[in-house]
CSV table of C-alpha atoms in Angstrom, one decimal:
chain,number,residue,atom,x,y,z
B,1,MET,CA,-60.2,-36.8,83.9
B,2,CYS,CA,-57.1,-34.7,83.8
B,3,HIS,CA,-55.3,-37.4,81.9
B,4,ILE,CA,-58.3,-37.2,79.2
B,5,ALA,CA,-57.5,-33.4,79.0
B,6,HIS,CA,-53.8,-34.1,78.4
B,7,LEU,CA,-54.5,-36.7,75.8
B,8,GLN,CA,-57.0,-34.3,73.7
B,9,HIS,CA,-54.3,-31.4,73.9
B,10,ALA,CA,-51.6,-34.0,72.7
B,11,MET,CA,-53.9,-34.8,69.7
B,12,GLY,CA,-54.4,-31.1,68.5
B,13,GLY,CA,-58.3,-31.0,69.5
B,14,VAL,CA,-60.8,-30.1,72.0
B,15,HIS,CA,-64.1,-31.7,72.4
B,16,TRP,CA,-66.4,-32.8,75.6
B,17,MET,CA,-67.7,-36.4,76.1
B,18,SER,CA,-71.4,-36.8,76.0
B,19,SER,CA,-73.4,-39.7,77.7
B,20,SER,CA,-74.6,-41.2,74.2
B,21,ARG,CA,-71.6,-41.0,72.0
B,22,PRO,CA,-68.5,-39.1,71.9
B,23,ALA,CA,-69.1,-35.3,70.7
B,24,PRO,CA,-67.8,-33.9,67.7
B,25,LEU,CA,-63.9,-33.6,67.7
B,26,LEU,CA,-61.9,-31.1,65.2
B,27,THR,CA,-57.9,-32.0,65.1
B,28,ALA,CA,-55.0,-30.3,63.5
B,29,SER,CA,-51.7,-32.4,63.0
B,30,PRO,CA,-49.1,-31.3,63.8
B,31,VAL,CA,-50.5,-28.3,65.9
B,32,ARG,CA,-47.2,-26.6,65.7
B,33,ALA,CA,-45.3,-26.3,62.3
B,34,LEU,CA,-43.3,-24.3,60.0
B,35,ILE,CA,-45.4,-21.9,58.0
B,36,ASP,CA,-44.7,-24.1,54.9
B,37,GLU,CA,-45.5,-27.1,56.1
B,38,GLN,CA,-49.0,-29.0,55.5
B,39,ILE,CA,-51.3,-29.8,58.4
B,40,ASN,CA,-53.9,-32.0,58.3
B,41,ILE,CA,-57.2,-31.1,59.7
B,42,GLU,CA,-60.0,-33.6,60.4
B,43,GLY,CA,-63.4,-33.7,62.0
B,44,CYS,CA,-64.9,-36.7,63.4
B,45,PHE,CA,-67.7,-38.1,65.6
B,46,LEU,CA,-70.3,-36.2,63.2
B,47,SER,CA,-73.7,-37.1,62.2
B,48,PRO,CA,-73.5,-39.2,59.1
B,49,ASN,CA,-73.9,-37.0,55.8
B,50,CYS,CA,-74.3,-33.9,58.0
B,51,PRO,CA,-73.3,-30.5,56.5
B,52,VAL,CA,-70.8,-28.4,58.6
B,53,THR,CA,-68.7,-25.2,58.3
B,54,VAL,CA,-64.9,-25.2,59.2
B,55,CYS,CA,-63.9,-21.7,60.0
B,56,ALA,CA,-60.3,-20.3,60.6
B,57,GLN,CA,-59.6,-17.0,62.6
B,58,MET,CA,-56.5,-15.2,63.7
B,59,HIS,CA,-55.2,-12.0,64.2
B,60,SER,CA,-52.4,-10.0,62.7
B,61,GLU,CA,-49.6,-8.4,64.9
B,62,ASP,CA,-51.4,-5.1,64.3
B,63,GLY,CA,-54.7,-6.7,65.7
B,64,ASP,CA,-56.7,-7.0,62.7
B,65,LEU,CA,-58.9,-10.2,62.5
B,66,TRP,CA,-58.4,-12.4,59.5
B,67,GLU,CA,-61.0,-15.4,58.6
B,68,SER,CA,-61.8,-18.0,56.3
B,69,PHE,CA,-64.5,-20.8,56.2
B,70,ALA,CA,-65.6,-23.7,53.8
B,71,HIS,CA,-68.4,-25.9,53.8
B,72,TYR,CA,-68.1,-29.7,53.9
B,73,VAL,CA,-70.6,-32.6,54.1
B,74,ALA,CA,-69.4,-35.3,56.5
B,75,LYS,CA,-68.9,-39.1,55.1
B,76,ALA,CA,-71.2,-41.8,56.1
B,77,ASP,CA,-68.8,-42.5,59.0
B,78,GLY,CA,-69.3,-39.0,60.4
B,79,THR,CA,-65.8,-37.8,59.3
B,80,ILE,CA,-64.4,-34.8,57.4
B,81,SER,CA,-60.6,-34.5,56.0
B,82,LEU,CA,-59.8,-31.3,54.5
B,83,THR,CA,-56.9,-33.4,52.8
B,84,ARG,CA,-59.6,-36.2,51.3
B,85,ASP,CA,-62.7,-34.3,50.9
B,86,GLU,CA,-63.9,-31.3,48.7
B,87,SER,CA,-65.4,-27.9,50.1
B,88,VAL,CA,-68.8,-27.1,48.5
B,89,GLY,CA,-68.8,-23.4,49.3
B,90,GLY,CA,-67.3,-20.7,51.4
B,91,SER,CA,-63.8,-19.1,51.0
B,92,TYR,CA,-62.8,-21.8,48.4
B,93,LEU,CA,-63.9,-24.7,46.7
B,94,GLY,CA,-62.5,-28.2,45.8
B,95,CYS,CA,-60.0,-30.4,47.7
B,96,GLU,CA,-57.7,-27.9,49.2
B,97,PRO,CA,-55.8,-29.3,52.3
B,98,MET,CA,-54.5,-26.0,53.1
B,99,GLY,CA,-57.2,-23.7,51.8
B,100,LEU,CA,-58.2,-22.4,55.2
B,101,LEU,CA,-55.0,-20.8,55.6
B,102,TRP,CA,-54.3,-19.4,52.2
B,103,SER,CA,-58.0,-17.9,51.7
B,104,LEU,CA,-57.6,-16.0,54.9
B,105,GLN,CA,-58.8,-12.6,54.3
B,106,PRO,CA,-59.8,-9.4,56.5
B,107,ALA,CA,-63.0,-10.1,58.2
B,108,PRO,CA,-65.7,-8.1,56.8
B,109,GLY,CA,-65.7,-4.5,58.5
B,110,GLY,CA,-62.1,-4.2,58.9
B,111,ARG,CA,-59.5,-2.1,57.5
B,112,LEU,CA,-59.3,-1.8,53.9
B,113,GLY,CA,-56.1,-2.7,52.0
B,114,LEU,CA,-54.5,-5.0,54.6
B,115,ARG,CA,-51.6,-7.2,53.7
B,116,LEU,CA,-50.6,-10.1,56.0
B,117,ARG,CA,-46.8,-9.8,56.7
B,118,LYS,CA,-44.8,-11.2,59.7
B,119,LYS,CA,-42.9,-8.5,61.5
B,120,ASN,CA,-41.7,-10.7,64.8
B,121,VAL,CA,-40.2,-14.1,63.7
B,122,GLU,CA,-39.7,-15.3,66.9
B,123,THR,CA,-43.4,-15.5,67.6
B,124,PRO,CA,-46.0,-17.9,65.8
B,125,TYR,CA,-49.4,-17.0,64.0
B,126,VAL,CA,-51.9,-18.5,66.2
B,127,VAL,CA,-54.6,-19.8,63.9
B,128,HIS,CA,-58.1,-20.8,65.7
B,129,MET,CA,-60.1,-23.3,63.8
B,130,SER,CA,-63.7,-24.2,64.7
B,131,LEU,CA,-66.5,-26.6,63.6
B,132,LEU,CA,-69.7,-25.2,63.3
B,133,GLU,CA,-73.2,-26.9,62.5
B,134,GLY,CA,-74.7,-26.5,58.9
B,135,HIS,CA,-73.5,-24.2,56.2
B,136,VAL,CA,-73.0,-20.9,57.2
B,137,SER,CA,-71.1,-17.6,56.9
B,138,PRO,CA,-69.4,-17.5,60.4
B,139,SER,CA,-69.4,-13.4,60.0
B,140,LYS,CA,-73.2,-13.2,59.3
B,141,SER,CA,-74.9,-15.6,61.4
B,142,GLN,CA,-75.0,-17.4,64.7
B,143,SER,CA,-74.4,-21.1,64.6
B,144,THR,CA,-74.1,-24.2,66.9
B,145,TRP,CA,-70.2,-24.5,67.7
B,146,LEU,CA,-69.3,-28.1,67.7
B,147,ALA,CA,-65.4,-28.3,68.6
B,148,ALA,CA,-62.2,-26.3,68.0
B,149,VAL,CA,-58.5,-26.7,67.9
B,150,THR,CA,-55.5,-24.1,67.8
B,151,ALA,CA,-52.5,-24.4,65.6
B,152,GLU,CA,-49.3,-22.5,65.7
B,153,ARG,CA,-47.5,-21.4,62.2
B,154,TRP,CA,-43.8,-20.5,62.6
B,155,TYR,CA,-41.3,-18.9,60.4
B,156,MET,CA,-38.4,-19.7,62.7
B,157,ALA,CA,-37.6,-23.4,63.4
B,158,PRO,CA,-36.4,-24.2,67.3
B,159,GLY,CA,-32.5,-23.4,67.3
B,160,VAL,CA,-32.3,-21.1,64.6
B,161,GLN,CA,-30.2,-17.9,65.6
B,162,ARG,CA,-31.5,-14.4,65.0
B,163,ILE,CA,-28.8,-11.7,65.0
B,164,GLU,CA,-29.0,-8.0,64.5
B,165,ILE,CA,-26.4,-6.4,62.0
B,166,ARG,CA,-25.7,-2.7,62.6
B,167,GLN,CA,-22.0,-2.5,61.4
B,168,ASP,CA,-19.8,-0.4,58.8
B,169,GLY,CA,-23.4,1.2,57.9
B,170,LEU,CA,-25.0,-2.3,57.4
B,171,VAL,CA,-28.6,-2.7,58.2
B,172,GLY,CA,-29.6,-6.4,58.4
B,173,THR,CA,-30.6,-9.2,60.4
B,174,LEU,CA,-28.5,-12.4,60.0
B,175,PHE,CA,-30.3,-16.0,60.7
B,176,LEU,CA,-28.3,-19.2,61.2
B,177,PRO,CA,-29.5,-22.7,61.1
B,178,PRO,CA,-29.3,-24.9,64.1
B,179,GLY,CA,-26.1,-26.8,64.9
B,180,GLN,CA,-22.2,-26.3,64.1
B,181,GLY,CA,-20.3,-26.4,60.8
B,182,GLN,CA,-20.4,-24.7,57.4
B,183,PHE,CA,-23.7,-23.6,56.2
B,184,SER,CA,-24.5,-22.6,52.6
B,185,ALA,CA,-25.5,-18.9,52.6
B,186,MET,CA,-27.6,-16.2,50.7
B,187,LEU,CA,-28.2,-12.6,50.9
B,188,ASP,CA,-31.8,-11.9,51.1
B,189,LEU,CA,-33.2,-8.7,49.5
B,190,TRP,CA,-36.7,-7.5,49.1
B,191,GLY,CA,-38.2,-4.8,46.7
B,192,LEU,CA,-38.5,-1.0,46.9
B,193,GLY,CA,-41.3,-1.5,49.7
B,194,GLY,CA,-38.3,-1.5,51.6
B,195,GLY,CA,-37.9,-1.9,55.4
B,196,LEU,CA,-36.1,-5.0,57.1
B,197,VAL,CA,-38.3,-7.9,56.2
B,198,GLU,CA,-36.9,-11.1,58.0
B,199,TYR,CA,-39.5,-13.7,57.7
B,200,ARG,CA,-38.3,-15.2,54.5
B,201,SER,CA,-34.7,-15.3,55.8
B,202,ALA,CA,-36.1,-17.0,59.0
B,203,LEU,CA,-37.6,-19.6,56.9
B,204,PHE,CA,-34.3,-20.3,54.9
B,205,ALA,CA,-32.5,-20.7,57.9
B,206,SER,CA,-34.9,-23.2,59.0
B,207,LYS,CA,-34.1,-25.3,56.0
B,208,GLY,CA,-30.5,-25.2,56.7
B,209,TYR,CA,-29.2,-21.9,55.0
B,210,ALA,CA,-27.5,-19.0,56.6
B,211,SER,CA,-29.4,-16.0,55.4
B,212,LEU,CA,-28.8,-12.3,55.9
B,213,SER,CA,-32.0,-9.9,55.1
B,214,LEU,CA,-30.5,-6.6,54.4
B,215,ALA,CA,-32.3,-3.2,54.3
B,216,TYR,CA,-31.2,-0.8,51.4
B,217,VAL,CA,-34.4,1.9,51.4
B,218,VAL,CA,-37.0,3.0,53.7
B,219,HIS,CA,-35.4,2.4,56.8
B,220,GLU,CA,-34.6,4.5,59.8
B,221,ASP,CA,-31.2,3.5,60.3
B,222,LEU,CA,-30.2,4.2,56.6
B,223,PRO,CA,-28.7,7.3,55.4
B,224,GLY,CA,-30.5,10.2,53.6
B,225,PRO,CA,-34.2,10.5,52.8
B,226,LYS,CA,-36.3,7.7,53.9
B,227,LYS,CA,-37.9,7.0,50.8
B,228,ARG,CA,-35.0,7.0,48.5
B,229,VAL,CA,-32.2,4.5,47.7
B,230,ASN,CA,-28.9,6.4,48.9
B,231,ILE,CA,-26.5,3.5,49.0
B,232,GLY,CA,-24.4,2.0,46.1
B,233,ASP,CA,-22.6,-0.9,44.7
B,234,SER,CA,-20.3,-0.7,47.9
B,235,TYR,CA,-23.2,-1.2,50.2
B,236,PHE,CA,-24.0,-4.9,48.9
B,237,LYS,CA,-20.4,-5.9,48.5
B,238,ALA,CA,-19.6,-4.8,52.2
B,239,ALA,CA,-22.7,-6.9,53.2
B,240,PHE,CA,-21.3,-9.9,51.4
B,241,GLN,CA,-17.6,-9.4,52.8
B,242,LEU,CA,-19.2,-9.0,56.3
B,243,PHE,CA,-21.3,-12.1,55.7
B,244,LYS,CA,-18.3,-14.0,54.9
B,245,ILE,CA,-16.8,-12.9,58.0
B,246,ILE,CA,-19.3,-13.8,60.2
B,247,ILE,CA,-20.0,-17.2,59.2
B,248,LYS,CA,-16.1,-17.8,59.7
B,249,SER,CA,-15.5,-19.8,56.5
B,250,VAL,CA,-17.4,-20.1,53.1
B,251,PRO,CA,-17.7,-23.6,51.8
B,252,THR,CA,-16.4,-24.7,48.7
B,253,GLU,CA,-19.9,-25.1,47.5
B,254,LEU,CA,-20.6,-21.7,47.9
B,255,GLY,CA,-18.6,-20.5,44.7
B,256,SER,CA,-21.8,-20.5,42.6
B,257,SER,CA,-23.5,-18.5,45.5
B,258,GLY,CA,-20.8,-16.0,45.7
B,259,SER,CA,-21.0,-15.2,41.9
B,260,ALA,CA,-24.7,-14.7,42.4
B,261,LEU,CA,-24.1,-12.2,45.1
B,262,GLU,CA,-21.3,-10.3,43.4
B,263,SER,CA,-23.0,-10.6,40.2
B,264,TYR,CA,-26.2,-9.1,41.3
B,265,PRO,CA,-27.6,-6.9,38.5
B,266,ARG,CA,-27.7,-3.7,40.8
B,267,TRP,CA,-24.1,-3.3,39.8
B,268,ARG,CA,-23.5,-5.6,36.9
B,269,ARG,CA,-25.0,-5.7,33.4
B,270,VAL,CA,-27.3,-8.9,33.3
B,271,GLU,CA,-25.0,-10.2,30.4
B,272,ASP,CA,-22.0,-10.4,32.6
B,273,VAL,CA,-23.2,-12.8,35.3
B,274,GLU,CA,-21.7,-16.2,35.5
B,275,CYS,CA,-24.2,-18.0,38.0
B,276,PRO,CA,-27.6,-19.6,37.4
B,277,LEU,CA,-30.7,-17.2,37.7
B,278,LEU,CA,-34.2,-18.3,38.6
B,279,TYR,CA,-36.8,-15.8,37.4
B,280,VAL,CA,-40.2,-16.3,39.0
B,281,LEU,CA,-43.2,-14.9,37.0
B,282,GLY,CA,-46.5,-14.2,38.4
B,283,GLU,CA,-48.8,-13.9,35.0
B,284,ASP,CA,-51.6,-11.9,36.5
B,285,ASP,CA,-49.1,-9.3,38.1
B,286,GLN,CA,-51.0,-5.9,37.8
B,287,SER,CA,-47.9,-4.0,39.4
B,288,VAL,CA,-45.2,-4.3,37.3
B,289,PRO,CA,-44.3,-5.4,33.5
B,290,ASN,CA,-42.9,-8.8,34.8
B,291,LYS,CA,-43.3,-10.7,31.7
B,292,GLU,CA,-41.6,-8.0,29.9
B,293,ASN,CA,-38.8,-7.9,31.8
B,294,ALA,CA,-38.4,-11.7,32.0
B,295,ASP,CA,-38.3,-11.7,28.2
B,296,LEU,CA,-35.5,-8.8,28.0
B,297,VAL,CA,-33.4,-11.0,30.5
B,298,GLU,CA,-33.8,-14.1,28.3
B,299,VAL,CA,-32.9,-12.4,25.2
B,300,THR,CA,-29.9,-10.4,26.9
B,301,LEU,CA,-28.4,-13.8,28.2
B,302,ASN,CA,-29.3,-15.6,24.9
B,303,ALA,CA,-27.7,-13.1,22.8
B,304,ALA,CA,-24.6,-13.6,25.4
B,305,GLY,CA,-24.6,-17.3,24.8
B,306,LYS,CA,-25.8,-17.9,28.4
B,307,SER,CA,-29.2,-19.2,27.7
B,308,HIS,CA,-28.2,-22.3,30.0
B,309,LEU,CA,-27.9,-19.9,33.2
B,310,PHE,CA,-31.5,-18.8,32.6
B,311,THR,CA,-34.7,-20.5,34.2
B,312,ARG,CA,-38.0,-19.2,34.0
B,313,LEU,CA,-41.0,-20.4,36.4
B,314,PRO,CA,-44.3,-18.8,35.0
B,315,TYR,CA,-47.4,-18.9,36.9
B,316,PRO,CA,-50.5,-18.2,35.1
B,317,GLY,CA,-53.4,-16.6,37.3
B,318,ALA,CA,-50.6,-15.6,40.1
B,319,GLY,CA,-50.0,-12.2,41.1
B,320,HIS,CA,-47.2,-9.9,41.9
B,321,LEU,CA,-45.9,-11.0,45.5
B,322,ILE,CA,-45.5,-14.7,45.5
B,323,GLU,CA,-44.6,-15.6,49.3
B,324,PRO,CA,-43.9,-18.9,51.0
B,325,PRO,CA,-46.7,-21.3,51.0
B,326,TYR,CA,-50.1,-20.8,52.3
B,327,ALA,CA,-49.7,-17.3,52.8
B,328,PRO,CA,-53.0,-15.4,51.8
B,329,ASN,CA,-52.9,-13.2,48.5
B,330,ALA,CA,-53.4,-9.6,48.9
B,331,ARG,CA,-54.8,-8.2,45.6
B,332,ARG,CA,-55.0,-4.8,46.4
B,333,PRO,CA,-52.8,-3.7,49.4
B,334,LEU,CA,-52.2,-0.3,50.9
B,335,TYR,CA,-49.0,0.8,49.7
B,336,LYS,CA,-48.9,3.9,51.6
B,337,VAL,CA,-50.8,6.6,53.3
B,338,GLU,CA,-48.6,9.9,53.0
B,339,PRO,CA,-49.7,12.4,51.7
B,340,ASN,CA,-52.5,10.4,50.2
B,341,LYS,CA,-53.7,6.8,50.8
B,342,LEU,CA,-52.5,4.7,47.5
B,343,PHE,CA,-53.4,1.1,46.9
B,344,ALA,CA,-51.4,-1.1,44.9
B,345,HIS,CA,-52.6,-3.7,42.2
B,346,PHE,CA,-50.7,-6.8,42.7
B,347,GLY,CA,-53.5,-9.2,40.9
B,348,GLY,CA,-53.5,-12.6,41.5
B,349,HIS,CA,-56.4,-15.0,41.9
B,350,HIS,CA,-56.7,-16.8,45.0
B,351,ALA,CA,-56.6,-20.4,44.3
B,352,LEU,CA,-54.0,-20.1,41.5
B,353,HIS,CA,-51.8,-17.8,43.6
B,354,ALA,CA,-51.7,-20.2,46.2
B,355,ALA,CA,-50.8,-23.1,44.1
B,356,ALA,CA,-48.2,-21.0,42.4
B,357,GLN,CA,-46.7,-20.4,45.8
B,358,GLU,CA,-46.6,-24.0,46.8
B,359,ASP,CA,-45.1,-24.9,43.6
B,360,CYS,CA,-42.5,-22.2,43.3
B,361,TRP,CA,-41.4,-22.9,47.1
B,362,ARG,CA,-40.5,-26.4,46.3
B,363,LYS,CA,-38.6,-25.5,43.0
B,364,MET,CA,-36.9,-22.6,44.8
B,365,LEU,CA,-35.5,-24.8,47.5
B,366,ALA,CA,-34.5,-27.3,44.9
B,367,PHE,CA,-32.8,-24.8,42.8
B,368,MET,CA,-30.8,-23.6,46.0
B,369,GLU,CA,-30.1,-27.4,46.8
B,370,SER,CA,-28.8,-27.7,43.4
B,371,HIS,CA,-26.4,-24.6,43.3
B,372,LEU,CA,-25.7,-23.9,46.7
B,373,ARG,CA,-25.1,-27.0,48.6
């Protein structure tokens, strides 16, 4: 019996045997994966053509419950596959292999304005998925629980090193890929929401890049008022120089990367850049005039004879914050609470935003592979 239990755990599913036929089984493969990796979610040993609901639930690091669900109809052989089959109702519609994850939203009755943002990249998101009888809404009704499986979603691959940087006034976190040798490198900067955001850098390092996530506003270790940018060009240049020292040597392939960092528009006019620029544009961005900004950059580079350096990635229906794949979209997150609550309008239609994130991440990695390796 212990051997059966171990086998079921290795398969990524939990179910019990009945005397007549195998009980329903829900599997996820692999059960441990990086956040940008697709997993295969399947159910089997169901009654032919029966309606079922697949539900996902997880808690954020702040303890808030997020959930999603989708309605499926089992095939004649008693199986469902999220990679093959279409959802006919619930949090999303159609064939969406990772829909259960990108459609996660705060559970009804929870706090308003939540945004799912990983703080501790050394731990995974733990997603509990269950298979329910019938087409139901898990939050509103009780249903027969048929099977369940748990999956781990990581931003940091095994072997990635995380190194805190507090030197010469710099505030950041360095992530180094597993193994020895020279790594292509990047400086990872976020927007004016501020703080020290690490999860994208951790994922970059998991893909083989040395990545330094750098804080420059809204951080307690930075000088001056917390909500004001009190550092100048020298701060970013110092970060780049320290970066080169830490990784000991910069490979020749980093020539374009060095130009990109030293020519960052914070301290140079955009027409002075000599490096390729990738501009990601969510066309349903309700927060900033994204399209107008992209047009201005493109016109300026065209006038300077540098149109070949500019690549625009427009995504109709995508909102402001285009994350790594399968992250839930927050259309109206809480931006600040003092002195009054302020909600941001990020926009984005969930399915279109999810498709944009998946496509953008693939093209961003290809762009880096082309110019940094």
